[in-house]
GROMACS .gro file of C-alpha atoms in nm:
model
  287
    1MET     CA    1  -0.153   2.334   1.069
    2VAL     CA    2  -0.122   2.025   1.276
    3GLU     CA    3   0.064   2.023   1.605
    4LEU     CA    4   0.310   1.742   1.670
    5GLU     CA    5   0.347   1.662   2.034
    6ASP     CA    6   0.447   1.343   2.259
    7VAL     CA    7   0.619   1.226   1.959
    8PRO     CA    8   0.955   1.079   2.018
    9GLU     CA    9   1.248   1.109   1.858
   10LEU     CA   10   1.224   0.839   1.548
   11ILE     CA   11   1.506   0.621   1.412
   12ASP     CA   12   1.577   0.667   1.023
   13PRO     CA   13   1.182   0.740   0.947
   14VAL     CA   14   1.023   0.641   0.624
   15MET     CA   15   0.668   0.763   0.538
   16VAL     CA   16   0.434   0.489   0.414
   17ALA     CA   17   0.067   0.605   0.293
   18ALA     CA   18  -0.204   0.496   0.107
   19PHE     CA   19  -0.536   0.645   0.051
   20GLU     CA   20  -0.921   0.482  -0.018
   21GLY     CA   21  -1.093   0.568  -0.304
   22TRP     CA   22  -0.997   0.643  -0.675
   23ASN     CA   23  -0.647   0.527  -0.613
   24ASP     CA   24  -0.697   0.184  -0.430
   25ALA     CA   25  -0.857  -0.050  -0.621
   26GLY     CA   26  -0.989  -0.379  -0.425
   27ASP     CA   27  -0.910  -0.191  -0.115
   28ALA     CA   28  -0.546  -0.363  -0.189
   29ALA     CA   29  -0.339  -0.064  -0.093
   30SER     CA   30  -0.511   0.114   0.190
   31THR     CA   31  -0.517  -0.275   0.343
   32ALA     CA   32  -0.138  -0.325   0.315
   33VAL     CA   33  -0.101  -0.022   0.526
   34ALA     CA   34  -0.402  -0.130   0.765
   35HIS     CA   35  -0.204  -0.427   0.810
   36MET     CA   36   0.163  -0.292   0.916
   37ASP     CA   37  -0.064  -0.099   1.140
   38ASP     CA   38  -0.212  -0.336   1.299
   39THR     CA   39   0.024  -0.567   1.302
   40TRP     CA   40   0.314  -0.352   1.496
   41GLY     CA   41   0.053  -0.185   1.715
   42GLY     CA   42   0.085   0.193   1.582
   43LYS     CA   43  -0.008   0.463   1.743
   44VAL     CA   44  -0.227   0.782   1.590
   45PHE     CA   45  -0.022   1.077   1.676
   46ALA     CA   46  -0.203   1.336   1.441
   47GLU     CA   47  -0.468   1.377   1.182
   48LEU     CA   48  -0.560   1.623   0.975
   49ASP     CA   49  -0.879   1.847   0.998
   50ALA     CA   50  -1.151   1.696   0.854
   51GLU     CA   51  -1.344   2.030   0.754
   52ASP     CA   52  -1.022   2.163   0.545
   53TYR     CA   53  -1.034   1.907   0.322
   54TYR     CA   54  -1.340   1.663   0.274
   55ASP     CA   55  -1.704   1.696   0.165
   56PHE     CA   56  -1.912   1.549   0.377
   57GLN     CA   57  -2.180   1.479   0.120
   58VAL     CA   58  -1.933   1.265  -0.054
   59ASN     CA   59  -1.756   1.072   0.247
   60ARG     CA   60  -1.989   1.089   0.523
   61PRO     CA   61  -1.942   1.072   0.915
   62THR     CA   62  -2.070   0.751   1.057
   63VAL     CA   63  -2.254   0.710   1.402
   64TRP     CA   64  -2.136   0.446   1.652
   65LEU     CA   65  -2.199   0.352   2.011
   66ASP     CA   66  -1.972   0.346   2.269
   67GLY     CA   67  -2.106   0.212   2.584
   68GLY     CA   68  -2.474   0.367   2.505
   69VAL     CA   69  -2.297   0.687   2.387
   70ARG     CA   70  -2.343   0.802   2.052
   71ARG     CA   71  -2.023   0.973   1.860
   72ILE     CA   72  -1.947   1.016   1.554
   73THR     CA   73  -1.635   0.958   1.346
   74TRP     CA   74  -1.539   1.216   1.066
   75PRO     CA   75  -1.339   1.121   0.767
   76THR     CA   76  -1.005   1.215   0.756
   77THR     CA   77  -0.661   1.162   0.755
   78ARG     CA   78  -0.463   1.007   1.032
   79LEU     CA   79  -0.073   0.917   1.083
   80SER     CA   80   0.063   0.662   1.358
   81VAL     CA   81   0.428   0.542   1.406
   82ILE     CA   82   0.595   0.207   1.431
   83ARG     CA   83   0.867   0.054   1.514
   84VAL     CA   84   1.026  -0.245   1.348
   85THR     CA   85   1.327  -0.443   1.467
   86GLU     CA   86   1.410  -0.654   1.194
   87PRO     CA   87   1.638  -0.719   1.080
   88LYS     CA   88   1.728  -0.359   1.187
   89THR     CA   89   1.513  -0.079   1.384
   90ARG     CA   90   1.315   0.195   1.225
   91ASP     CA   91   1.025   0.347   1.258
   92LEU     CA   92   0.764   0.400   0.985
   93VAL     CA   93   0.516   0.674   0.989
   94LEU     CA   94   0.176   0.517   0.834
   95VAL     CA   95  -0.070   0.767   0.675
   96ARG     CA   96  -0.422   0.647   0.616
   97GLY     CA   97  -0.721   0.778   0.538
   98ILE     CA   98  -0.929   0.898   0.227
   99GLU     CA   99  -0.870   1.081  -0.128
  100PRO     CA  100  -1.002   1.441  -0.022
  101SER     CA  101  -1.231   1.619  -0.183
  102MET     CA  102  -1.092   1.975  -0.199
  103ARG     CA  103  -0.782   2.144  -0.190
  104TRP     CA  104  -0.483   1.881  -0.299
  105ARG     CA  105  -0.167   2.089  -0.291
  106SER     CA  106  -0.273   2.222   0.064
  107PHE     CA  107  -0.328   1.885   0.168
  108CYS     CA  108   0.032   1.766   0.056
  109GLN     CA  109   0.172   2.036   0.199
  110GLU     CA  110   0.042   1.932   0.505
  111LEU     CA  111   0.175   1.629   0.474
  112LEU     CA  112   0.500   1.699   0.369
  113HIS     CA  113   0.537   2.009   0.653
  114LEU     CA  114   0.486   1.690   0.920
  115ALA     CA  115   0.742   1.520   0.748
  116HIS     CA  116   0.983   1.746   0.748
  117GLU     CA  117   0.927   1.794   1.121
  118LEU     CA  118   0.956   1.415   1.185
  119GLY     CA  119   1.298   1.393   1.019
  120VAL     CA  120   1.123   1.127   0.744
  121GLU     CA  121   1.393   1.043   0.501
  122MET     CA  122   1.162   0.890   0.235
  123VAL     CA  123   0.814   0.883   0.156
  124VAL     CA  124   0.637   0.511  -0.026
  125ILE     CA  125   0.341   0.553  -0.134
  126LEU     CA  126   0.076   0.262  -0.239
  127GLY     CA  127  -0.226   0.251  -0.488
  128ALA     CA  128  -0.377  -0.013  -0.665
  129LEU     CA  129  -0.566   0.007  -1.028
  130LEU     CA  130  -0.766  -0.166  -1.209
  131GLY     CA  131  -0.599  -0.354  -1.515
  132ASP     CA  132  -0.617  -0.619  -1.757
  133THR     CA  133  -0.445  -0.904  -1.559
  134PRO     CA  134  -0.539  -1.255  -1.502
  135HIS     CA  135  -0.593  -1.325  -1.153
  136THR     CA  136  -0.402  -1.653  -1.182
  137ARG     CA  137  -0.052  -1.482  -1.266
  138PRO     CA  138   0.179  -1.294  -1.015
  139VAL     CA  139   0.018  -0.924  -0.905
  140PRO     CA  140   0.227  -0.678  -1.157
  141VAL     CA  141   0.371  -0.356  -0.959
  142SER     CA  142   0.425  -0.092  -1.205
  143GLY     CA  143   0.629   0.211  -0.983
  144VAL     CA  144   0.744   0.564  -1.012
  145THR     CA  145   1.028   0.672  -0.765
  146SER     CA  146   1.285   0.971  -0.822
  147ASP     CA  147   1.597   0.717  -0.756
  148PRO     CA  148   1.696   0.531  -1.076
  149ASP     CA  149   1.909   0.315  -0.838
  150VAL     CA  150   1.589   0.209  -0.659
  151ALA     CA  151   1.427   0.156  -0.988
  152ARG     CA  152   1.672  -0.065  -1.112
  153SER     CA  153   1.764  -0.262  -0.774
  154LEU     CA  154   1.347  -0.363  -0.775
  155ASP     CA  155   1.306  -0.386  -1.148
  156LEU     CA  156   1.020  -0.174  -1.139
  157GLU     CA  157   0.816  -0.125  -1.435
  158GLU     CA  158   0.798   0.232  -1.509
  159SER     CA  159   0.461   0.358  -1.553
  160ARG     CA  160   0.420   0.513  -1.877
  161TYR     CA  161   0.040   0.621  -1.757
  162GLU     CA  162  -0.074   0.975  -1.895
  163GLY     CA  163  -0.413   1.092  -1.796
  164PRO     CA  164  -0.625   1.192  -1.496
  165THR     CA  165  -0.465   1.141  -1.146
  166GLY     CA  166  -0.569   1.099  -0.783
  167ILE     CA  167  -0.402   1.202  -0.489
  168VAL     CA  168  -0.089   0.935  -0.487
  169GLY     CA  169  -0.010   1.107  -0.809
  170VAL     CA  170  -0.032   1.440  -0.666
  171LEU     CA  171   0.157   1.339  -0.353
  172GLN     CA  172   0.434   1.179  -0.579
  173GLU     CA  173   0.501   1.468  -0.782
  174ALA     CA  174   0.477   1.689  -0.448
  175CYS     CA  175   0.726   1.497  -0.275
  176ALA     CA  176   0.934   1.532  -0.562
  177GLN     CA  177   0.913   1.900  -0.597
  178ALA     CA  178   1.020   1.919  -0.273
  179GLY     CA  179   1.306   1.711  -0.290
  180ILE     CA  180   1.206   1.464  -0.096
  181PRO     CA  181   1.318   1.091  -0.198
  182VAL     CA  182   0.974   0.932  -0.348
  183ALA     CA  183   0.888   0.562  -0.431
  184THR     CA  184   0.495   0.485  -0.559
  185PHE     CA  185   0.400   0.105  -0.594
  186TRP     CA  186   0.104   0.053  -0.823
  187ALA     CA  187  -0.101  -0.278  -0.814
  188ALA     CA  188  -0.262  -0.419  -1.116
  189VAL     CA  189  -0.604  -0.599  -0.993
  190PRO     CA  190  -0.827  -0.791  -1.263
  191HIS     CA  191  -1.102  -0.554  -1.348
  192TYR     CA  192  -1.322  -0.828  -1.369
  193VAL     CA  193  -1.306  -0.897  -1.004
  194ALA     CA  194  -1.232  -0.592  -0.882
  195GLN     CA  195  -1.471  -0.605  -0.557
  196PRO     CA  196  -1.234  -0.568  -0.221
  197PRO     CA  197  -1.070  -0.744  -0.042
  198ASN     CA  198  -0.791  -0.881  -0.256
  199PRO     CA  199  -0.535  -1.004  -0.039
  200LYS     CA  200  -0.321  -1.104  -0.345
  201ALA     CA  201  -0.216  -0.780  -0.407
  202THR     CA  202  -0.219  -0.643  -0.093
  203LEU     CA  203   0.067  -0.900  -0.040
  204ALA     CA  204   0.276  -0.811  -0.357
  205LEU     CA  205   0.226  -0.440  -0.234
  206LEU     CA  206   0.361  -0.539   0.072
  207ASN     CA  207   0.678  -0.729  -0.070
  208LYS     CA  208   0.775  -0.468  -0.238
  209VAL     CA  209   0.819  -0.223   0.082
  210GLU     CA  210   1.033  -0.513   0.222
  211ASP     CA  211   1.204  -0.536  -0.081
  212LEU     CA  212   1.245  -0.139  -0.075
  213LEU     CA  213   1.301  -0.065   0.297
  214ASP     CA  214   1.492  -0.368   0.333
  215ILE     CA  215   1.250  -0.506   0.633
  216ARG     CA  216   1.054  -0.820   0.728
  217VAL     CA  217   0.650  -0.789   0.744
  218PRO     CA  218   0.484  -1.035   0.971
  219LEU     CA  219   0.245  -1.189   0.704
  220GLY     CA  220   0.031  -1.357   0.900
  221ASP     CA  221  -0.295  -1.459   0.737
  222LEU     CA  222  -0.224  -1.285   0.446
  223PRO     CA  223  -0.051  -1.569   0.202
  224GLU     CA  224  -0.342  -1.806   0.300
  225ASP     CA  225  -0.656  -1.583   0.257
  226ALA     CA  226  -0.449  -1.475  -0.115
  227ARG     CA  227  -0.486  -1.857  -0.189
  228ALA     CA  228  -0.809  -1.875  -0.066
  229TRP     CA  229  -0.903  -1.586  -0.308
  230GLN     CA  230  -0.746  -1.715  -0.637
  231LEU     CA  231  -0.951  -2.049  -0.559
  232GLY     CA  232  -1.223  -1.844  -0.537
  233VAL     CA  233  -1.187  -1.663  -0.821
  234ASP     CA  234  -1.119  -1.985  -1.005
  235GLN     CA  235  -1.433  -2.147  -0.907
  236LEU     CA  236  -1.652  -1.859  -1.044
  237ALA     CA  237  -1.476  -1.805  -1.382
  238ALA     CA  238  -1.536  -2.172  -1.412
  239GLU     CA  239  -1.903  -2.164  -1.347
  240ASP     CA  240  -1.905  -1.898  -1.695
  241SER     CA  241  -1.736  -1.996  -1.995
  242GLU     CA  242  -1.746  -1.647  -2.120
  243VAL     CA  243  -1.518  -1.531  -1.803
  244ALA     CA  244  -1.308  -1.793  -1.858
  245GLU     CA  245  -1.231  -1.799  -2.182
  246TYR     CA  246  -1.141  -1.430  -2.145
  247VAL     CA  247  -0.895  -1.503  -1.845
  248GLN     CA  248  -0.756  -1.772  -2.087
  249GLN     CA  249  -0.711  -1.487  -2.330
  250LEU     CA  250  -0.517  -1.282  -2.071
  251GLU     CA  251  -0.285  -1.568  -1.962
  252GLU     CA  252  -0.150  -1.572  -2.318
  253ALA     CA  253  -0.142  -1.243  -2.338
  254LYS     CA  254   0.069  -1.208  -2.012
  255ASP     CA  255   0.320  -1.498  -2.061
  256THR     CA  256   0.402  -1.428  -2.439
  257VAL     CA  257   0.458  -1.028  -2.412
  258ASP     CA  258   0.516  -0.940  -2.076
  259LEU     CA  259   0.624  -1.159  -1.741
  260PRO     CA  260   0.905  -0.941  -1.564
  261GLU     CA  261   0.814  -1.215  -1.271
  262ALA     CA  262   0.999  -1.470  -1.393
  263SER     CA  263   1.283  -1.259  -1.467
  264GLY     CA  264   1.641  -1.394  -1.304
  265GLU     CA  265   1.633  -1.123  -1.066
  266ALA     CA  266   1.258  -1.162  -0.980
  267ILE     CA  267   1.315  -1.535  -0.889
  268ALA     CA  268   1.655  -1.422  -0.699
  269ARG     CA  269   1.439  -1.189  -0.480
  270GLU     CA  270   1.158  -1.437  -0.401
  271PHE     CA  271   1.430  -1.663  -0.261
  272GLU     CA  272   1.598  -1.406  -0.082
  273ARG     CA  273   1.296  -1.321   0.079
  274TYR     CA  274   1.236  -1.681   0.143
  275LEU     CA  275   1.555  -1.717   0.336
  276ARG     CA  276   1.514  -1.407   0.519
  277ARG     CA  277   1.145  -1.518   0.684
  278ARG     CA  278   1.308  -1.880   0.716
  279ASP     CA  279   1.616  -1.718   0.955
  280ASN     CA  280   1.390  -1.530   1.137
  281GLN     CA  281   1.172  -1.836   1.217
  282PRO     CA  282   1.190  -1.852   1.601
  283PRO     CA  283   1.296  -2.246   1.669
  284LYS     CA  284   1.089  -2.496   1.735
  285PRO     CA  285   1.084  -2.674   2.058
  286SER     CA  286   1.313  -2.987   2.075
  287ASP     CA  287   1.130  -3.353   2.185
   0.00000   0.00000   0.00000
């Protein structure tokens, strides 16, 4: 069990977690957490014992040179903390790791123990899956939450999935069983362009985190990267008539059957997000 040392008292902490592997199509979820960690300069304060949860023949350690000294980085799950100050001050405990190979229940219990020790008020879990969704439309984000008010306020598409699950689903259930408020967001990544990165899906997940926690995440180059990604896929599709026809079929199905992103509430949220970002822009220097 990890013992916490030198961790300051946190302000209204929320745990945000993502795991590489089966739960992370296009690396969209892990990239979202990494973006927040990098943007706000997260400080790693704990890591789980790699030998407890990982098969090193599945997730092998990597060797690297540190000033000529050969070192090894072991696959594991690390926790860092960042402080958000806009529009209000609160702390985020970021969990970044690889889906464990074994002992999933113990893995979740260790994370929940850390959450309890840190006074975490809510757990947010990010995932990404492959789906029959066109790359030209807004990224569908489905969700599961233990709070019906959150589901209504965010207009979540309640997940109807039944079948094999990964560590995201197991951790979601562990939080619910422990009585910890939890929300899980799943971004749908087009299965015909599944290779990472997918900045458009990462951006969609970050927008959900913003809406849920009422924070503003500096997006940096992500919006431009998302536009460039879509243009690149457009060009690839245009070069293959079968792919172009398939994308058109997906577009028609999406537009006629289910387009929650065009709802009045979704449009209102996008406008509110625009206003928040505009209001938080630094003033331009006068001429």
